[in-house]
Coordinates of C-alpha atoms and ligand atoms in Angstrom, one line a residue:
M112 CA 0.0 0.0 0.0
S113 CA 1.4 3.4 -1.0
V114 CA 0.1 6.9 -0.6
T115 CA -0.7 6.8 -4.4
D116 CA -3.3 4.2 -3.6
L117 CA -5.1 6.8 -1.5
A118 CA -5.3 9.3 -4.3
R119 CA -8.2 9.6 -6.7
P120 CA -7.6 6.9 -9.4
D121 CA -8.5 9.4 -12.2
I122 CA -5.8 11.8 -11.0
V123 CA -3.3 9.0 -10.9
A124 CA -4.3 7.8 -14.4
M125 CA -4.4 11.4 -15.9
K126 CA -1.7 12.5 -18.3
P127 CA -0.4 15.7 -16.7
Y128 CA -0.1 19.0 -18.6
S129 CA 3.5 19.5 -19.7
S130 CA 4.4 23.2 -19.9
A131 CA 7.0 24.7 -22.1
R132 CA 9.2 25.5 -19.0
L133 CA 9.0 21.9 -17.9
E134 CA 10.0 20.5 -21.2
A135 CA 13.0 22.7 -22.0
P136 CA 15.4 24.9 -20.1
G137 CA 14.7 28.6 -19.8
R138 CA 17.9 29.5 -21.6
G139 CA 18.8 29.8 -25.3
V140 CA 16.8 31.2 -28.2
L141 CA 13.4 30.8 -26.6
L142 CA 10.8 30.3 -29.2
N143 CA 8.8 27.6 -27.5
A144 CA 6.3 29.4 -25.2
N145 CA 4.7 32.1 -27.3
E146 CA 6.2 34.7 -25.0
A147 CA 7.1 38.3 -26.1
P148 CA 10.8 38.6 -26.9
W149 CA 11.5 41.5 -24.6
P150 CA 9.7 43.1 -21.6
L151 CA 7.9 46.4 -21.7
F152 CA 9.3 47.5 -18.3
D153 CA 12.7 49.2 -18.3
E154 CA 15.4 46.9 -16.9
D155 CA 16.3 49.3 -14.2
E156 CA 12.7 49.6 -13.1
H157 CA 11.9 45.9 -13.1
P158 CA 14.8 43.6 -13.9
L159 CA 12.7 40.6 -13.8
E160 CA 12.2 39.4 -17.4
L161 CA 8.5 39.6 -17.0
N162 CA 8.0 38.7 -20.6
R163 CA 9.1 35.1 -19.7
Y164 CA 7.1 32.5 -17.8
P165 CA 8.4 31.8 -14.4
E166 CA 9.9 28.5 -13.3
P167 CA 7.0 26.2 -12.3
Q168 CA 8.8 25.4 -9.1
P169 CA 11.7 27.9 -8.7
A170 CA 14.7 25.9 -7.8
A171 CA 16.4 28.6 -5.6
L172 CA 13.2 29.2 -3.6
V173 CA 12.5 25.5 -3.2
E174 CA 16.0 24.9 -1.9
G175 CA 15.9 28.0 0.3
L176 CA 12.6 26.9 1.9
A177 CA 13.8 23.3 2.2
E178 CA 16.9 24.5 4.1
R179 CA 14.7 26.6 6.4
Y180 CA 12.5 23.6 7.2
G181 CA 15.4 21.2 7.5
L182 CA 14.3 18.9 4.6
P183 CA 15.6 17.7 1.2
A184 CA 14.4 19.9 -1.7
D185 CA 12.3 17.0 -3.2
H186 CA 10.1 17.2 0.0
V187 CA 8.9 20.8 -0.8
L188 CA 6.2 22.1 -3.1
V189 CA 6.0 25.9 -3.1
T190 CA 2.4 27.2 -3.4
R191 CA 0.3 30.3 -3.3
G192 CA -0.1 30.3 0.4
S193 CA -1.3 27.3 2.5
D194 CA -4.7 27.8 1.0
E195 CA -3.5 26.4 -2.3
G196 CA -1.9 23.5 -0.6
I197 CA -5.2 22.6 1.1
D198 CA -7.0 22.9 -2.2
L199 CA -4.5 20.6 -4.0
L200 CA -4.6 18.0 -1.3
T201 CA -8.4 17.9 -1.3
R202 CA -8.6 17.6 -5.1
V203 CA -6.0 14.9 -5.3
F204 CA -7.2 12.7 -2.5
C205 CA -11.0 13.2 -2.2
R206 CA -13.5 11.7 -4.7
A207 CA -16.7 13.8 -4.9
G208 CA -19.6 12.1 -3.1
R209 CA -17.4 9.3 -1.7
D210 CA -14.4 10.5 0.3
A211 CA -14.2 12.8 3.3
I212 CA -11.9 15.0 5.3
L213 CA -11.8 15.1 9.1
H214 CA -11.3 18.3 11.0
C215 CA -11.7 19.4 14.6
P216 CA -13.7 22.6 14.9
P217 CA -13.3 25.3 16.1
T218 CA -10.5 25.5 13.6
F219 CA -9.3 27.1 10.4
G220 CA -12.3 27.3 8.0
M221 CA -10.5 26.5 4.7
Y222 CA -10.4 22.7 5.2
R223 CA -14.2 22.5 5.2
I224 CA -14.5 25.0 2.3
A225 CA -12.0 23.1 0.1
A226 CA -13.8 19.8 0.9
Q227 CA -17.2 21.2 0.1
A228 CA -16.0 22.8 -3.1
Q229 CA -14.7 19.3 -4.2
G230 CA -18.0 17.6 -3.2
A231 CA -16.2 15.7 -0.4
D232 CA -17.8 15.0 3.0
V233 CA -16.7 16.7 6.1
V234 CA -16.4 14.6 9.3
S235 CA -16.2 16.9 12.3
V236 CA -14.7 15.8 15.6
P237 CA -15.5 18.9 17.6
R238 CA -13.2 20.2 20.3
D239 CA -14.8 20.0 23.7
F240 CA -16.0 23.3 25.0
E241 CA -16.1 22.3 28.7
S242 CA -12.5 21.3 28.7
G243 CA -11.5 24.6 27.1
F244 CA -11.6 23.4 23.5
S245 CA -9.0 20.7 23.9
L246 CA -8.7 18.2 21.0
D247 CA -10.8 15.1 21.3
E248 CA -7.9 12.7 20.6
S249 CA -9.8 9.5 21.1
G250 CA -12.6 10.8 18.9
V251 CA -10.2 11.4 16.1
L252 CA -8.5 8.0 16.5
E253 CA -11.9 6.3 16.6
A254 CA -13.1 8.1 13.4
V255 CA -9.9 7.3 11.5
R256 CA -10.0 3.7 12.5
T257 CA -13.7 3.2 11.6
D258 CA -14.7 5.6 8.8
D259 CA -13.3 4.4 5.5
R260 CA -14.3 7.6 3.7
I261 CA -11.7 9.7 5.5
R262 CA -8.7 10.5 3.3
L263 CA -7.4 13.6 4.9
V264 CA -7.1 14.4 8.6
Y265 CA -6.4 18.0 9.4
L266 CA -4.6 18.9 12.6
T267 CA -3.6 22.5 13.2
S268 CA -0.7 23.3 15.4
P269 CA -0.9 25.8 16.9
N270 CA -4.7 25.8 16.2
N271 CA -6.5 28.8 14.9
P272 CA -8.3 30.2 17.0
T273 CA -7.5 28.3 20.2
G274 CA -3.7 28.4 20.0
D275 CA -3.0 24.9 21.4
V276 CA -0.5 22.6 19.8
V277 CA -0.7 18.9 18.9
D278 CA 0.8 16.5 21.4
P279 CA 3.6 14.5 19.7
A280 CA 2.5 11.2 21.4
F281 CA -1.0 11.7 19.9
L282 CA 0.4 12.4 16.5
E283 CA 2.4 9.2 16.7
R284 CA -0.7 7.1 17.6
L285 CA -2.7 8.8 14.8
L286 CA 0.0 8.1 12.2
T287 CA -0.1 4.4 13.2
A288 CA -3.9 4.4 13.0
A289 CA -4.0 6.1 9.7
E290 CA -1.4 4.1 7.9
G291 CA -2.7 2.9 4.5
R292 CA -6.0 4.8 5.2
A293 CA -5.5 8.5 5.3
L294 CA -3.0 11.4 5.1
I295 CA -2.3 13.3 8.3
I296 CA -1.9 17.0 7.6
V297 CA -0.4 19.2 10.2
D298 CA -1.1 22.9 9.4
E299 CA 1.8 24.8 10.9
A300 CA 0.9 28.3 9.9
Y301 CA 2.0 29.6 13.3
A302 CA 4.8 27.1 14.1
E303 CA 7.6 29.8 14.1
F304 CA 6.0 31.3 17.2
C305 CA 6.7 28.0 19.1
P306 CA 9.5 26.2 17.2
D307 CA 10.0 23.5 19.8
D308 CA 6.5 22.2 19.0
A309 CA 7.0 21.9 15.2
F310 CA 6.7 18.7 13.3
A311 CA 8.1 19.9 9.9
G312 CA 11.4 18.1 10.5
Q313 CA 9.6 14.7 10.7
V314 CA 8.2 14.9 7.2
G315 CA 9.5 12.0 5.1
R316 CA 9.7 9.7 8.0
T317 CA 6.5 8.2 6.8
P318 CA 4.8 9.0 3.5
H319 CA 1.4 9.8 5.0
L320 CA 2.6 12.8 7.1
V321 CA 2.2 16.2 5.4
V322 CA 3.0 19.6 7.0
L323 CA 1.8 23.0 5.7
R324 CA 3.9 26.1 6.2
T325 CA 3.4 29.7 5.0
L326 CA 5.2 33.0 4.8
S327 CA 1.9 34.7 5.7
K328 CA 2.2 35.0 9.5
A329 CA 5.7 34.8 11.1
W330 CA 7.4 36.0 8.0
A331 CA 5.2 39.1 7.7
G332 CA 4.3 38.1 4.2
A333 CA 0.5 37.7 4.0
G334 CA 0.5 39.9 0.9
L335 CA 3.1 37.7 -0.9
R336 CA 0.9 34.6 -1.1
C337 CA 3.6 32.1 -0.7
G338 CA 3.6 28.9 1.3
A339 CA 4.8 25.3 1.1
V340 CA 3.5 21.8 1.3
L341 CA 6.1 19.6 3.0
A342 CA 5.6 15.9 2.1
D343 CA 7.1 12.7 0.8
P344 CA 8.2 13.1 -2.8
E345 CA 5.4 10.7 -3.8
V346 CA 2.8 13.1 -2.4
I347 CA 4.5 16.1 -4.0
S348 CA 4.5 14.5 -7.4
L349 CA 0.8 13.7 -7.1
L350 CA 0.1 17.4 -6.2
R351 CA 2.2 18.5 -9.1
R352 CA -0.1 16.7 -11.5
I353 CA -2.9 19.3 -10.9
I354 CA -1.1 22.4 -9.7
A355 CA -1.3 25.4 -12.2
P356 CA 1.6 25.3 -14.6
Y357 CA 3.1 28.6 -13.3
P358 CA 1.6 29.2 -9.9
L359 CA 4.2 31.6 -8.6
A360 CA 4.6 35.1 -10.2
T361 CA 8.1 36.2 -10.9
P362 CA 7.9 39.2 -8.5
V363 CA 6.7 37.0 -5.7
V364 CA 9.5 34.5 -6.2
S365 CA 12.0 37.4 -6.2
L366 CA 10.6 38.9 -3.0
A367 CA 10.4 35.6 -1.3
L368 CA 14.1 34.9 -2.1
R369 CA 15.0 38.3 -0.8
G370 CA 13.1 37.5 2.4
L371 CA 15.2 34.4 3.0
Q372 CA 18.5 36.3 2.9
S373 CA 20.5 36.5 6.1
D374 CA 19.8 40.2 7.0
M375 CA 16.1 39.5 6.5
V376 CA 16.2 36.4 8.6
M377 CA 17.8 38.6 11.4
R378 CA 14.9 41.0 11.0
Q379 CA 12.4 38.2 11.2
K380 CA 14.0 37.0 14.5
G381 CA 13.5 40.6 15.7
L382 CA 9.9 40.5 14.7
L383 CA 9.3 37.2 16.5
R384 CA 10.9 38.6 19.7
E385 CA 8.8 41.7 19.5
I386 CA 5.6 39.8 18.8
L387 CA 6.2 37.6 21.9
R388 CA 6.9 40.7 24.0
N389 CA 3.8 42.4 22.8
K390 CA 1.8 39.2 23.4
S391 CA 2.6 39.2 27.1
R392 CA 1.4 42.8 27.2
L393 CA -1.8 41.8 25.4
V394 CA -2.3 38.9 27.9
D395 CA -1.7 41.3 30.8
L396 CA -4.1 43.9 29.6
L397 CA -6.9 41.4 29.2
T398 CA -6.2 39.6 32.5
G399 CA -8.5 40.5 35.4
R400 CA -11.0 42.5 33.3
A401 CA -14.5 42.0 34.6
F402 CA -16.0 41.2 31.2
V403 CA -13.4 38.6 30.4
R404 CA -14.7 35.1 31.3
R405 CA -11.9 33.1 29.9
L406 CA -8.6 33.6 28.2
W407 CA -6.7 31.2 25.9
P408 CA -3.2 32.7 25.5
G409 CA -2.2 29.8 23.2
K410 CA 1.2 29.6 21.5
A411 CA 0.6 31.7 18.3
N412 CA 0.5 35.5 17.6
F413 CA -3.1 35.8 18.8
V414 CA -5.2 35.1 21.8
L415 CA -8.8 34.0 22.2
V416 CA -11.1 35.4 24.9
R417 CA -14.6 34.5 26.0
V418 CA -16.4 37.7 27.0
D419 CA -19.9 38.7 28.3
D420 CA -21.1 40.5 25.3
A421 CA -18.9 39.7 22.3
A422 CA -21.1 41.4 19.7
G423 CA -21.3 44.6 21.8
L424 CA -17.6 44.7 22.4
L425 CA -16.7 44.1 18.8
T426 CA -19.0 46.9 17.7
F427 CA -17.7 49.2 20.4
C428 CA -14.1 48.6 19.5
A429 CA -14.8 48.9 15.7
A430 CA -16.4 52.3 16.3
R431 CA -13.0 53.3 17.8
G432 CA -11.2 52.0 14.8
V433 CA -10.0 48.8 16.6
I434 CA -11.0 45.8 14.5
L435 CA -11.1 42.4 16.3
R436 CA -12.3 39.0 15.0
G437 CA -15.7 37.7 16.2
F438 CA -17.4 34.5 15.2
P439 CA -21.1 35.3 15.1
S440 CA -22.1 32.4 12.9
D441 CA -20.2 29.7 14.9
P442 CA -22.3 28.6 17.9
A443 CA -19.2 27.2 19.7
L444 CA -17.5 30.6 19.5
R445 CA -20.4 32.9 19.7
D446 CA -19.1 34.5 22.9
C447 CA -15.4 34.5 21.8
I448 CA -13.2 37.1 20.2
R449 CA -9.8 36.5 18.6
I450 CA -7.2 39.3 19.0
S451 CA -4.0 39.4 17.0
V452 CA -0.8 40.6 18.6
G453 CA -0.2 44.0 17.0
S454 CA 2.4 46.7 17.6
Q455 CA 2.7 48.6 20.8
K456 CA 0.7 51.4 19.2
D457 CA -2.1 49.0 18.2
L458 CA -2.1 47.7 21.8
D459 CA -2.4 51.3 23.1
A460 CA -5.5 51.7 21.0
L461 CA -6.9 48.4 22.2
E462 CA -6.2 49.2 25.8
E463 CA -7.9 52.5 25.5
A464 CA -11.0 50.9 23.9
L465 CA -11.2 48.2 26.5
D466 CA -10.9 50.8 29.3
A467 CA -13.7 52.8 27.8
W468 CA -15.9 49.7 27.4
E469 CA -15.3 48.7 31.0
T470 CA -16.4 52.2 32.2
E471 CA -19.4 52.0 30.1
L472 CA -20.6 48.7 31.6
Ligands
PLP546 C1 -3.5 32.1 8.4 C2 -3.6 30.6 8.3 C3 -3.1 30.0 7.1 C4 -2.5 30.8 6.1 O1 -2.9 30.6 4.8 P1 -2.1 31.3 3.6 O2 -2.9 30.9 2.5 O3 -0.7 30.7 3.6 O4 -2.1 32.8 3.9 C5 -3.2 28.6 7.0 N1 -3.6 27.9 8.1 C6 -4.1 28.5 9.2 C7 -4.5 27.6 10.3 C8 -4.1 29.9 9.3 O5 -4.6 30.4 10.4

């Protein structure tokens, strides 16, 4: 049994599109891709050869990210953010009307959206509210062992919006239970905020472990749209069968490479330190407030709070220009608000708004 046996047979059988850039090198007299022979931008303005198609998987960026994550380059697929990774995994491994994903709400919403867009079922193993939204580990194991439809199991570590991380011993048991049955996907969008809890380095140990990483959060690159699927080469090659031929725009690749240079890595470390410092101020300024019922500090760059009147507080803060995240349509989170760790100035504004709200009550 290989991971390919878990993929949709029609995707495995399909003859993939072969782009000009895949078939031939990007050097020489290039008359193979219907490109313009020269760019319209001046070279000094944009020295990027925008008239040429980009590399489908830019080698320098793949290698740079692989080095960051401590993996061989053939274990990395660069994508337009983790969202694209989730979409590719769903389309490759879930047959419409037959297969399912498993997720543990409250969690990131894109797993469900991608599954529903593909016509796959969504098996929910909800986090238990009474225990403070902790993962129902035995529920997940039971579902994976008994439900043959489940092809993808999403764990989020740290989880959005609860901030908790996956227990390595649980992941071990889950990998054993899922062998030959499903892929285990650990979404590590926030792992840089708690590097000791990361699983990326374990990718390749077993072909059914997949990790998602992104430059959107801890690399201050949400606008870049750049992420990576870390997986066994067999999974990577399945995903490459359906990824767009040129997913990464040349300027994005160029900026992402710049972001991985050593001076920027130093800056990123500075950013992480500052975020952690600001996070303790955020936790302090929420602690002990009369309207705060419960606080989940978590291990990421946000906190979750349960408050007396979430809708009222959200509106009150918004009127003061402070925008927080509420979850009005999710019954489990109706009283909860997620607050991202901002700058000191952002926290000043938040503190002022919360003080005013408290006086108003
Ligand atoms: C923010 C976030 C992402 C990021 O997605 P991108 O497409 O890379 O911006 C992925 N997973 C989780 C859990 C997130 O919170």
